[in-house]
Amino acid sequence: MRRIDLADAGFLYMEKRQTPMHVGGLHLFTLPDGAEATEFLGQCLEVLRTDEPYRKPFGDYVAHGRAGALGPLYWEKDRNFDIDYHVRHSALPQPGRFRELFVLISRLHGMLLDRNRPLWESYLIEGLQNRQFALYTKMHHAATDGAGAMHMANAMYSTKKSDRSERSPFSLAAYEEYKARYRAQKQARVVPRGAELRNVSEVLREQFDTTAHLLGALRRFGGAFIGRGEGLAVPWHHVPHTSMNTNVTGARRFVAQSWDFDRVRAVCKAANGTVNDIVLAMCGGALRRYLISQDELPKHSLKAMTPVSLREEGDLDSSNAVGFIVADLATNLDDPEARLRRTQESMQAGKSLVQSLSRREAMLFMQITQVPALLTSVLGLASRFPAFSTVISNVPGPREQLYWNGASVDGMYPASIVFDGFAMNITLVSYNNKLHFGIVACRRSMPQVQRLIDHLEDALQELEEMAGLVPGGSQRKKAPVSRKKTVSRKKPVARKKKAASA
Amino acid sequence: MRRIDLADAGFLYMEKRQTPMHVGGLHLFTLPDGAEATEFLGQCLEVLRTDEPYRKPFGDYVAHGRAGALGPLYWEKDRNFDIDYHVRHSALPQPGRFRELFVLISRLHGMLLDRNRPLWESYLIEGLQNRQFALYTKMHHAATDGAGAMHMANAMYSTKKSDRSERSPFSLAAYEEYKARYRAQKQARVVPRGAELRNVSEVLREQFDTTAHLLGALRRFGGAFIGRGEGLAVPWHHVPHTSMNTNVTGARRFVAQSWDFDRVRAVCKAANGTVNDIVLAMCGGALRRYLISQDELPKHSLKAMTPVSLREEGDLDSSNAVGFIVADLATNLDDPEARLRRTQESMQAGKSLVQSLSRREAMLFMQITQVPALLTSVLGLASRFPAFSTVISNVPGPREQLYWNGASVDGMYPASIVFDGFAMNITLVSYNNKLHFGIVACRRSMPQVQRLIDHLEDALQELEEMAGLVPGGSQRKKAPVSRKKTVSRKKPVARKKKAASA
């Protein structure tokens, strides 16, 4: 029985029937050459169902203390652990395209996890075309964050096609081995993990090296509200109302797509921006197009909450170590270069603010400045006073081609959380020279969310033209055909057709 | 905006994350000769997604009044109705046996419906062997009861293989036509439906023809508690504690099986019992075997709540018109004949009690005597003070072979509700000379529930021997092989193997 950190427990307290608080990942694979599908998938299921000690808290359920559901929460070992409940075998109906896959993931992602059991489920999915199969895993955000999920995926897969593993993805032993490998690779001195983050008032009582950093940061943060922000974008300040900022229902839409990392890198180099800058500019351009098509482009620009990891290098154990910077997406500007520069400026200001703080101060700062957002959510006011327009999260993933018992890992698409006031979430993972985008939205608030995929491609082409990488004007080049094994974009000619509904 | 009857709204108030309050039905079909599967199922999906006015409340969502979630509830038209959300296309993984089907239904049946939308979902399921496919529909118990669901199925199907329908199962027009047909067939004067049932205190204020019936019934009911029951079994009285009477988790197990109606009818005739008596004796015998195998046979007999329909003939509109009789399953008796007689006696006493009342009095009586059960449930005491051991419900279905656009309807398996204190529910439908059993249980409380299927067969064979229909003793005949197109029992030789876990 271990008390759950307040930062983690928040995701349990805030969970409602309409707003499950789990994160998901959809991984795509191709069967190894010559492997027989039923036999190979049977072996995969056996691996997923391996009975061995799990890393915490994936063998634990959430227990209440004496104070009940709103008092402190605890992780307690599930002595009735039932692996067949957690590992599930599913199939797609004919014709087994990505469309059918996304419909299934949309459905699975909208369902609450069972609080009586460890808070995760895995679905091995057959019935895809081209000898592909998929694994969708959902885990409660109280148990892990995006970077933590990436480390778990890394621990599960291998860079060698010939490697075989009989370890569950949640295996404690496999994870300890992975950590040892990871730390050896990094050859960095690993600082022992400090005391777990306690709640704000407890921490405030302690002494910082200097409180000046924190007070200075809060002063700059406050200054942005009264127009002295030096490019810093802050929550609530001129955040417009759109269909993205409504209260959400329990149903979701999930869409995903991969882009070549090299295309984005080329724009970075030519336009002098970071990968994150260009990704945000893609999203800003896509959202501007989307809002125009929905006839609801607001006067003020959309603001995106972009989570930043506050994990120390080598900290593979924290379940949640996330702060945020507010990016100005400049959706009110038509010129792509002006949009990019405005976004860069806001990111730079946010980064310099976070960097002025120690990691511990940064986490405290994030907690203090997030308190109003928690309050408006709990009070049901988030859709009336949106703190941000959307969440855009960029999670660094493994760089090399990975394999799962010989099956190539073709794509890793994250599926994150939407909440009242934030009806859409864009998360991307960089893996094997591709950027894998996963977009989750409330099914009712954003029924046309799948169009964002085309808009993202258009926005990237626009940035390529801006950077002089491709000829501009009305004769845009067609996007290079995606590798078959990742989710392929609809061809531009098909765009005028009514988008398929999930 | 129509106020929801208190009897119906109770299912909404009592619903929790672990105890969804919907009823489901799994219907099995065989593709018409020569039909191409993908094309035919595509047509079925189109029919299911037909856009037309729906019968109430299947186009409505649950709205709160000013008093909030615990005040009166209302049905309100869903102006964002999204048919693709409600009608879903699913598939079974290989090898597509009934086992894979039951695993999927177990999963779907354990998930809450979305309160933001009309409270139903339909799943068209492909991937079964032998050119079969399935339709699983779940509907909130606030919207319909078992008999109501049967009428809907009747309205959807046809006795003619050649008939084609383009009407949704929830079509208002189709239902009006069905009602007209049904009433013409019955050639009975249909009494206009009275005012909707209001809550107990309101009704108490009204005048009955005579209050003597009701008071007499309550007196007999009370008498059974102090040993003057004349065979009447009553809730709480000597109800033993078993694994069936625990608090339940959110996960379910569903199993189903068909038996030839003629086998049961033959026992009825030879042993002088009603179909319901013999079905209850089958269940009693099966539960006795199950409890012995789990090493938990209690000293006192299990008591089953057996719902009885209080619908008037021709009342196709009430969503809930259900009372109950408590059946003594006599699981403490080894002799099958003694068990049967004890069960018959308790059913006879219960029926004579209900029959002494007018329909309206009976409904009131049921409400009064159910109040303590509602209270123990709401107070979380149902597992400590179980009112019944289980629920066994026998729903009369259509007698003739039915077709859905030419596809034969092979089986109709009900999936009902479990609740704290009642971790298992057995519901059966008589259709086309078969009895179709659907058993739902809490996955954690009764992990071995699938064994009940074999125990039910054993119990029926025992009754056949008792009635002199087959040679008795240790050389029991093997059960006749079930028709391929309904769920086939495992062969007796395979019984010793560890039962497959769902």
Coordinates of N, CA and C in Angstrom, one line a residue, chain B residues 7-149:
Chain B
A7 N -40.5 4.2 -11.8 CA -40.1 2.8 -11.9 C -38.9 2.7 -12.9
D8 N -39.0 3.4 -14.0 CA -37.9 3.4 -15.0 C -36.7 4.1 -14.6
A9 N -37.0 5.3 -13.9 CA -35.8 6.2 -13.5 C -35.0 5.5 -12.5
G10 N -35.6 4.6 -11.7 CA -34.8 3.8 -10.7 C -33.6 3.2 -11.3
F11 N -33.7 2.7 -12.5 CA -32.5 2.0 -13.1 C -31.5 3.1 -13.5
L12 N -31.8 4.3 -13.6 CA -30.9 5.4 -13.9 C -30.2 5.8 -12.6
Y13 N -31.0 6.0 -11.5 CA -30.5 6.4 -10.3 C -29.5 5.4 -9.7
M14 N -29.9 4.1 -9.9 CA -29.1 3.1 -9.2 C -27.8 2.7 -10.0
E15 N -27.7 3.2 -11.2 CA -26.6 2.8 -12.1 C -25.3 3.3 -11.5
K16 N -24.3 2.5 -11.5 CA -23.0 2.9 -11.1 C -22.0 2.3 -12.1
R17 N -20.7 2.8 -11.9 CA -19.7 2.4 -12.9 C -19.5 0.9 -12.9
Q18 N -19.7 0.2 -11.7 CA -19.5 -1.2 -11.7 C -20.8 -2.0 -12.0
T19 N -21.9 -1.3 -12.1 CA -23.2 -1.9 -12.3 C -24.0 -1.2 -13.3
P20 N -23.6 -1.4 -14.6 CA -24.4 -0.8 -15.7 C -25.8 -1.4 -15.6
M21 N -26.8 -0.6 -16.0 CA -28.2 -1.0 -15.9 C -28.9 -1.2 -17.2
H22 N -28.1 -1.8 -18.2 CA -28.7 -2.1 -19.5 C -29.0 -3.6 -19.6
V23 N -30.0 -3.9 -20.5 CA -30.2 -5.3 -20.9 C -29.7 -5.4 -22.3
G24 N -29.3 -6.7 -22.6 CA -28.8 -6.9 -24.0 C -29.4 -8.1 -24.6
G25 N -29.2 -8.2 -25.9 CA -29.7 -9.4 -26.6 C -28.7 -9.8 -27.6
L26 N -28.3 -11.0 -27.7 CA -27.4 -11.5 -28.7 C -28.2 -12.4 -29.7
H27 N -28.4 -11.9 -30.9 CA -29.1 -12.7 -31.9 C -28.1 -13.3 -32.9
L28 N -28.3 -14.6 -33.2 CA -27.5 -15.3 -34.2 C -28.2 -15.5 -35.5
F29 N -27.5 -15.4 -36.6 CA -28.2 -15.5 -37.9 C -27.3 -16.4 -38.8
T30 N -27.9 -17.0 -39.8 CA -27.2 -17.6 -40.9 C -27.5 -16.8 -42.2
L31 N -26.4 -16.5 -42.9 CA -26.6 -15.8 -44.2 C -27.5 -16.5 -45.1
P32 N -28.3 -15.8 -45.9 CA -29.2 -16.5 -46.8 C -28.3 -17.3 -47.9
D33 N -28.9 -18.4 -48.4 CA -28.1 -19.2 -49.4 C -27.7 -18.2 -50.5
G34 N -26.4 -18.4 -50.9 CA -25.9 -17.6 -52.0 C -25.5 -16.2 -51.7
A35 N -25.9 -15.7 -50.6 CA -25.6 -14.3 -50.3 C -24.1 -14.1 -50.0
E36 N -23.5 -13.0 -50.5 CA -22.1 -12.8 -50.3 C -22.0 -12.0 -49.0
A37 N -21.1 -12.5 -48.1 CA -21.1 -12.0 -46.7 C -20.9 -10.5 -46.6
T38 N -19.9 -9.9 -47.2 CA -19.6 -8.5 -47.1 C -20.7 -7.7 -47.6
E39 N -21.3 -8.1 -48.8 CA -22.4 -7.3 -49.3 C -23.6 -7.4 -48.5
F40 N -23.9 -8.6 -48.0 CA -25.1 -8.7 -47.2 C -25.0 -8.0 -45.9
L41 N -23.9 -8.1 -45.2 CA -23.7 -7.4 -44.0 C -23.7 -5.9 -44.2
G42 N -23.2 -5.4 -45.3 CA -23.3 -4.0 -45.6 C -24.7 -3.5 -45.7
Q43 N -25.6 -4.4 -46.3 CA -27.0 -4.0 -46.4 C -27.6 -4.0 -45.0
C44 N -27.2 -5.0 -44.2 CA -27.7 -5.0 -42.8 C -27.4 -3.7 -42.1
L45 N -26.1 -3.3 -42.3 CA -25.7 -2.0 -41.6 C -26.5 -0.9 -42.1
E46 N -26.8 -0.9 -43.4 CA -27.6 0.2 -43.9 C -29.0 0.2 -43.3
V47 N -29.6 -1.0 -43.1 CA -30.9 -1.1 -42.5 C -30.9 -0.6 -41.1
L48 N -29.8 -1.0 -40.4 CA -29.7 -0.6 -39.0 C -29.5 0.9 -38.8
R49 N -28.9 1.5 -39.9 CA -28.6 2.9 -39.8 C -29.7 3.8 -40.5
T50 N -30.8 3.2 -40.8 CA -31.9 3.9 -41.5 C -32.3 5.2 -40.7
D51 N -32.4 6.3 -41.3 CA -32.7 7.5 -40.7 C -34.2 7.8 -40.8
E52 N -34.9 7.6 -39.7 CA -36.3 7.8 -39.7 C -36.7 8.0 -38.2
P53 N -38.0 8.5 -38.0 CA -38.4 8.7 -36.6 C -38.3 7.4 -35.8
Y54 N -37.8 7.5 -34.6 CA -37.6 6.4 -33.7 C -38.7 6.3 -32.7
R55 N -39.1 5.1 -32.3 CA -40.0 5.1 -31.2 C -39.4 5.6 -29.9
K56 N -40.2 6.1 -29.0 CA -39.6 6.7 -27.8 C -39.2 5.5 -26.9
P57 N -38.2 5.7 -26.1 CA -37.3 6.9 -26.0 C -36.0 6.7 -26.7
F58 N -36.0 5.9 -27.9 CA -34.7 5.5 -28.5 C -34.1 6.6 -29.3
G59 N -34.7 7.8 -29.4 CA -34.1 9.0 -30.0 C -33.8 10.0 -29.0
D60 N -34.1 9.7 -27.7 CA -34.0 10.7 -26.6 C -32.8 10.4 -25.7
Y61 N -32.3 11.5 -25.1 CA -31.3 11.3 -24.0 C -32.0 11.7 -22.7
V62 N -31.3 11.4 -21.6 CA -31.8 11.6 -20.2 C -31.4 13.1 -19.8
A63 N -32.3 13.9 -19.6 CA -32.1 15.3 -19.1 C -32.4 15.4 -17.7
H64 N -31.6 16.2 -17.0 CA -31.9 16.5 -15.6 C -32.8 17.7 -15.5
G65 N -33.7 17.8 -14.5 CA -34.4 19.0 -14.2 C -33.6 19.9 -13.3
R66 N -34.2 20.9 -12.7 CA -33.5 21.9 -11.9 C -32.9 21.2 -10.7
A67 N -33.5 20.1 -10.2 CA -33.0 19.5 -9.0 C -31.8 18.6 -9.2
G68 N -31.3 18.6 -10.5 CA -30.0 17.9 -10.7 C -30.2 16.4 -10.9
A69 N -29.1 15.7 -10.7 CA -29.0 14.2 -11.0 C -30.0 13.4 -10.1
L70 N -30.3 13.9 -8.9 CA -31.1 13.1 -8.1 C -32.6 13.6 -8.1
G71 N -32.9 14.6 -8.8 CA -34.2 15.0 -9.0 C -34.9 14.3 -10.1
P72 N -36.1 14.7 -10.5 CA -36.8 14.0 -11.6 C -36.0 14.0 -12.8
L73 N -36.1 13.0 -13.6 CA -35.4 12.9 -14.9 C -36.4 12.9 -16.0
Y74 N -35.9 13.4 -17.2 CA -36.7 13.6 -18.4 C -36.1 13.0 -19.6
W75 N -37.0 12.5 -20.5 CA -36.5 12.1 -21.8 C -36.6 13.4 -22.7
E76 N -35.5 13.7 -23.4 CA -35.5 14.8 -24.3 C -34.8 14.4 -25.6
K77 N -35.4 14.9 -26.7 CA -35.0 14.6 -28.0 C -33.5 14.9 -28.2
D78 N -32.7 14.0 -28.8 CA -31.3 14.3 -29.0 C -31.2 14.9 -30.4
R79 N -31.0 16.2 -30.4 CA -30.9 16.9 -31.7 C -29.6 16.8 -32.4
N80 N -28.6 16.1 -31.8 CA -27.4 15.8 -32.4 C -27.2 14.3 -32.7
F81 N -28.4 13.7 -32.9 CA -28.4 12.3 -33.1 C -27.4 11.8 -34.1
D82 N -26.6 10.8 -33.8 CA -25.4 10.4 -34.6 C -25.5 8.9 -34.7
I83 N -26.1 8.5 -35.8 CA -26.5 7.0 -35.9 C -25.2 6.2 -35.9
D84 N -24.1 6.7 -36.5 CA -22.9 5.9 -36.6 C -22.3 5.6 -35.2
Y85 N -22.7 6.5 -34.2 CA -22.2 6.2 -32.9 C -23.0 4.9 -32.3
H86 N -24.2 4.8 -32.7 CA -25.1 3.8 -32.0 C -24.9 2.4 -32.8
V87 N -24.8 2.5 -34.1 CA -24.7 1.2 -34.8 C -23.2 1.0 -35.2
R88 N -22.7 -0.1 -34.7 CA -21.3 -0.4 -34.8 C -21.0 -1.7 -35.6
H89 N -19.9 -1.8 -36.3 CA -19.6 -2.9 -37.0 C -18.4 -3.6 -36.3
S90 N -18.5 -4.8 -35.9 CA -17.4 -5.5 -35.2 C -17.0 -6.8 -35.8
A91 N -15.9 -7.4 -35.4 CA -15.5 -8.6 -35.9 C -14.9 -9.5 -34.8
L92 N -14.9 -10.8 -35.0 CA -14.3 -11.7 -34.1 C -12.9 -12.1 -34.6
P93 N -12.0 -12.3 -33.7 CA -10.7 -12.8 -34.1 C -10.8 -14.3 -34.5
Q94 N -9.8 -14.8 -35.1 CA -9.8 -16.2 -35.5 C -9.8 -17.0 -34.2
P95 N -10.3 -18.2 -34.2 CA -11.0 -18.9 -35.3 C -12.5 -18.6 -35.3
G96 N -13.0 -17.6 -34.6 CA -14.4 -17.2 -34.8 C -15.4 -18.2 -34.3
R97 N -15.1 -18.8 -33.1 CA -16.0 -19.8 -32.5 C -17.0 -19.0 -31.6
F98 N -17.9 -19.7 -31.0 CA -18.8 -19.1 -30.0 C -18.0 -18.6 -28.8
R99 N -16.9 -19.2 -28.6 CA -16.1 -18.8 -27.5 C -15.6 -17.4 -27.7
E100 N -15.1 -17.1 -28.9 CA -14.6 -15.7 -29.2 C -15.8 -14.7 -29.1
L101 N -17.0 -15.2 -29.6 CA -18.2 -14.4 -29.5 C -18.5 -14.0 -28.1
F102 N -18.5 -15.0 -27.2 CA -18.9 -14.7 -25.8 C -17.9 -13.8 -25.1
V103 N -16.6 -13.9 -25.5 CA -15.6 -13.0 -24.9 C -15.9 -11.6 -25.3
L104 N -16.3 -11.4 -26.6 CA -16.6 -10.0 -27.0 C -17.9 -9.5 -26.3
I105 N -18.9 -10.4 -26.3 CA -20.2 -9.9 -25.6 C -19.9 -9.6 -24.2
S106 N -19.1 -10.4 -23.5 CA -18.8 -10.2 -22.1 C -18.3 -8.8 -21.9
R107 N -17.4 -8.4 -22.8 CA -16.7 -7.1 -22.8 C -17.7 -6.0 -23.1
L108 N -18.5 -6.1 -24.1 CA -19.4 -5.1 -24.5 C -20.5 -4.9 -23.5
H109 N -20.9 -6.0 -22.8 CA -22.0 -5.9 -21.9 C -21.6 -5.3 -20.6
G110 N -20.2 -5.2 -20.3 CA -19.8 -4.6 -19.1 C -19.5 -3.1 -19.1
M111 N -19.8 -2.5 -20.3 CA -19.5 -1.1 -20.5 C -20.7 -0.2 -20.4
L112 N -20.6 0.9 -19.7 CA -21.7 1.8 -19.5 C -22.1 2.5 -20.9
L113 N -23.4 2.7 -21.0 CA -23.9 3.5 -22.1 C -23.6 5.0 -21.8
D114 N -23.5 5.8 -22.9 CA -23.2 7.2 -22.8 C -24.5 8.0 -22.5
R115 N -24.5 8.6 -21.3 CA -25.7 9.3 -20.9 C -26.0 10.5 -21.7
N116 N -25.1 11.0 -22.5 CA -25.3 12.2 -23.3 C -26.1 11.8 -24.6
R117 N -26.4 10.5 -24.8 CA -27.0 10.1 -26.0 C -28.2 9.2 -25.7
P118 N -29.0 8.9 -26.7 CA -30.0 7.8 -26.5 C -29.3 6.5 -26.1
L119 N -30.0 5.8 -25.1 CA -29.4 4.8 -24.3 C -29.4 3.4 -25.0
W120 N -28.8 3.3 -26.2 CA -28.7 2.0 -26.9 C -27.6 2.0 -27.8
E121 N -27.0 0.8 -28.0 CA -26.0 0.5 -29.0 C -26.3 -0.8 -29.7
S122 N -26.0 -0.9 -31.0 CA -26.1 -2.2 -31.7 C -24.8 -2.5 -32.3
Y123 N -24.4 -3.8 -32.3 CA -23.1 -4.3 -32.9 C -23.4 -5.4 -33.8
L124 N -23.2 -5.1 -35.1 CA -23.2 -6.2 -36.1 C -21.9 -6.9 -36.1
I125 N -21.9 -8.2 -35.9 CA -20.6 -8.9 -35.7 C -20.4 -9.9 -36.8
E126 N -19.2 -9.8 -37.4 CA -18.8 -10.7 -38.5 C -17.7 -11.6 -37.9
G127 N -17.3 -12.6 -38.7 CA -16.2 -13.4 -38.4 C -16.5 -14.7 -37.7
L128 N -17.8 -15.1 -37.6 CA -18.2 -16.3 -37.1 C -18.1 -17.4 -38.1
Q129 N -17.9 -18.7 -37.6 CA -17.8 -19.8 -38.6 C -19.2 -20.1 -39.2
N130 N -19.2 -21.0 -40.1 CA -20.4 -21.6 -40.7 C -21.4 -20.6 -41.3
R131 N -20.9 -19.5 -41.9 CA -21.7 -18.5 -42.5 C -22.7 -17.8 -41.5
Q132 N -22.3 -17.8 -40.3 CA -23.2 -17.2 -39.3 C -22.7 -15.7 -39.0
F133 N -23.6 -14.9 -38.6 CA -23.2 -13.6 -38.0 C -24.1 -13.3 -36.9
A134 N -23.8 -12.2 -36.2 CA -24.5 -11.9 -34.9 C -24.9 -10.5 -34.8
L135 N -25.9 -10.2 -34.0 CA -26.3 -8.8 -33.7 C -26.4 -8.7 -32.2
Y136 N -25.6 -7.9 -31.6 CA -25.8 -7.7 -30.1 C -26.3 -6.3 -29.9
T137 N -27.4 -6.2 -29.2 CA -28.0 -4.9 -28.9 C -28.1 -4.7 -27.5
K138 N -27.7 -3.5 -27.0 CA -27.9 -3.2 -25.6 C -28.7 -2.0 -25.4
M139 N -29.7 -2.0 -24.5 CA -30.6 -0.9 -24.3 C -30.7 -0.7 -22.8
H140 N -30.9 0.5 -22.4 CA -31.0 0.8 -20.9 C -32.3 0.2 -20.4
H141 N -32.2 -0.3 -19.2 CA -33.4 -0.9 -18.6 C -34.5 0.2 -18.3
A142 N -34.0 1.5 -18.2 CA -35.0 2.6 -18.1 C -35.8 2.7 -19.4
A143 N -35.3 2.2 -20.5 CA -36.0 2.4 -21.7 C -36.9 1.2 -22.1
T144 N -36.5 0.0 -21.6 CA -37.3 -1.2 -22.0 C -37.0 -2.3 -21.0
D145 N -37.9 -3.3 -20.9 CA -37.7 -4.5 -20.2 C -37.6 -5.7 -21.1
G146 N -37.4 -6.9 -20.6 CA -37.2 -8.0 -21.5 C -38.3 -8.3 -22.4
A147 N -39.6 -8.2 -21.9 CA -40.7 -8.4 -22.8 C -40.8 -7.4 -23.9
G148 N -40.5 -6.1 -23.5 CA -40.5 -5.0 -24.5 C -39.5 -5.3 -25.6
A149 N -38.3 -5.8 -25.2 CA -37.2 -6.1 -26.1 C -37.7 -7.2 -27.1

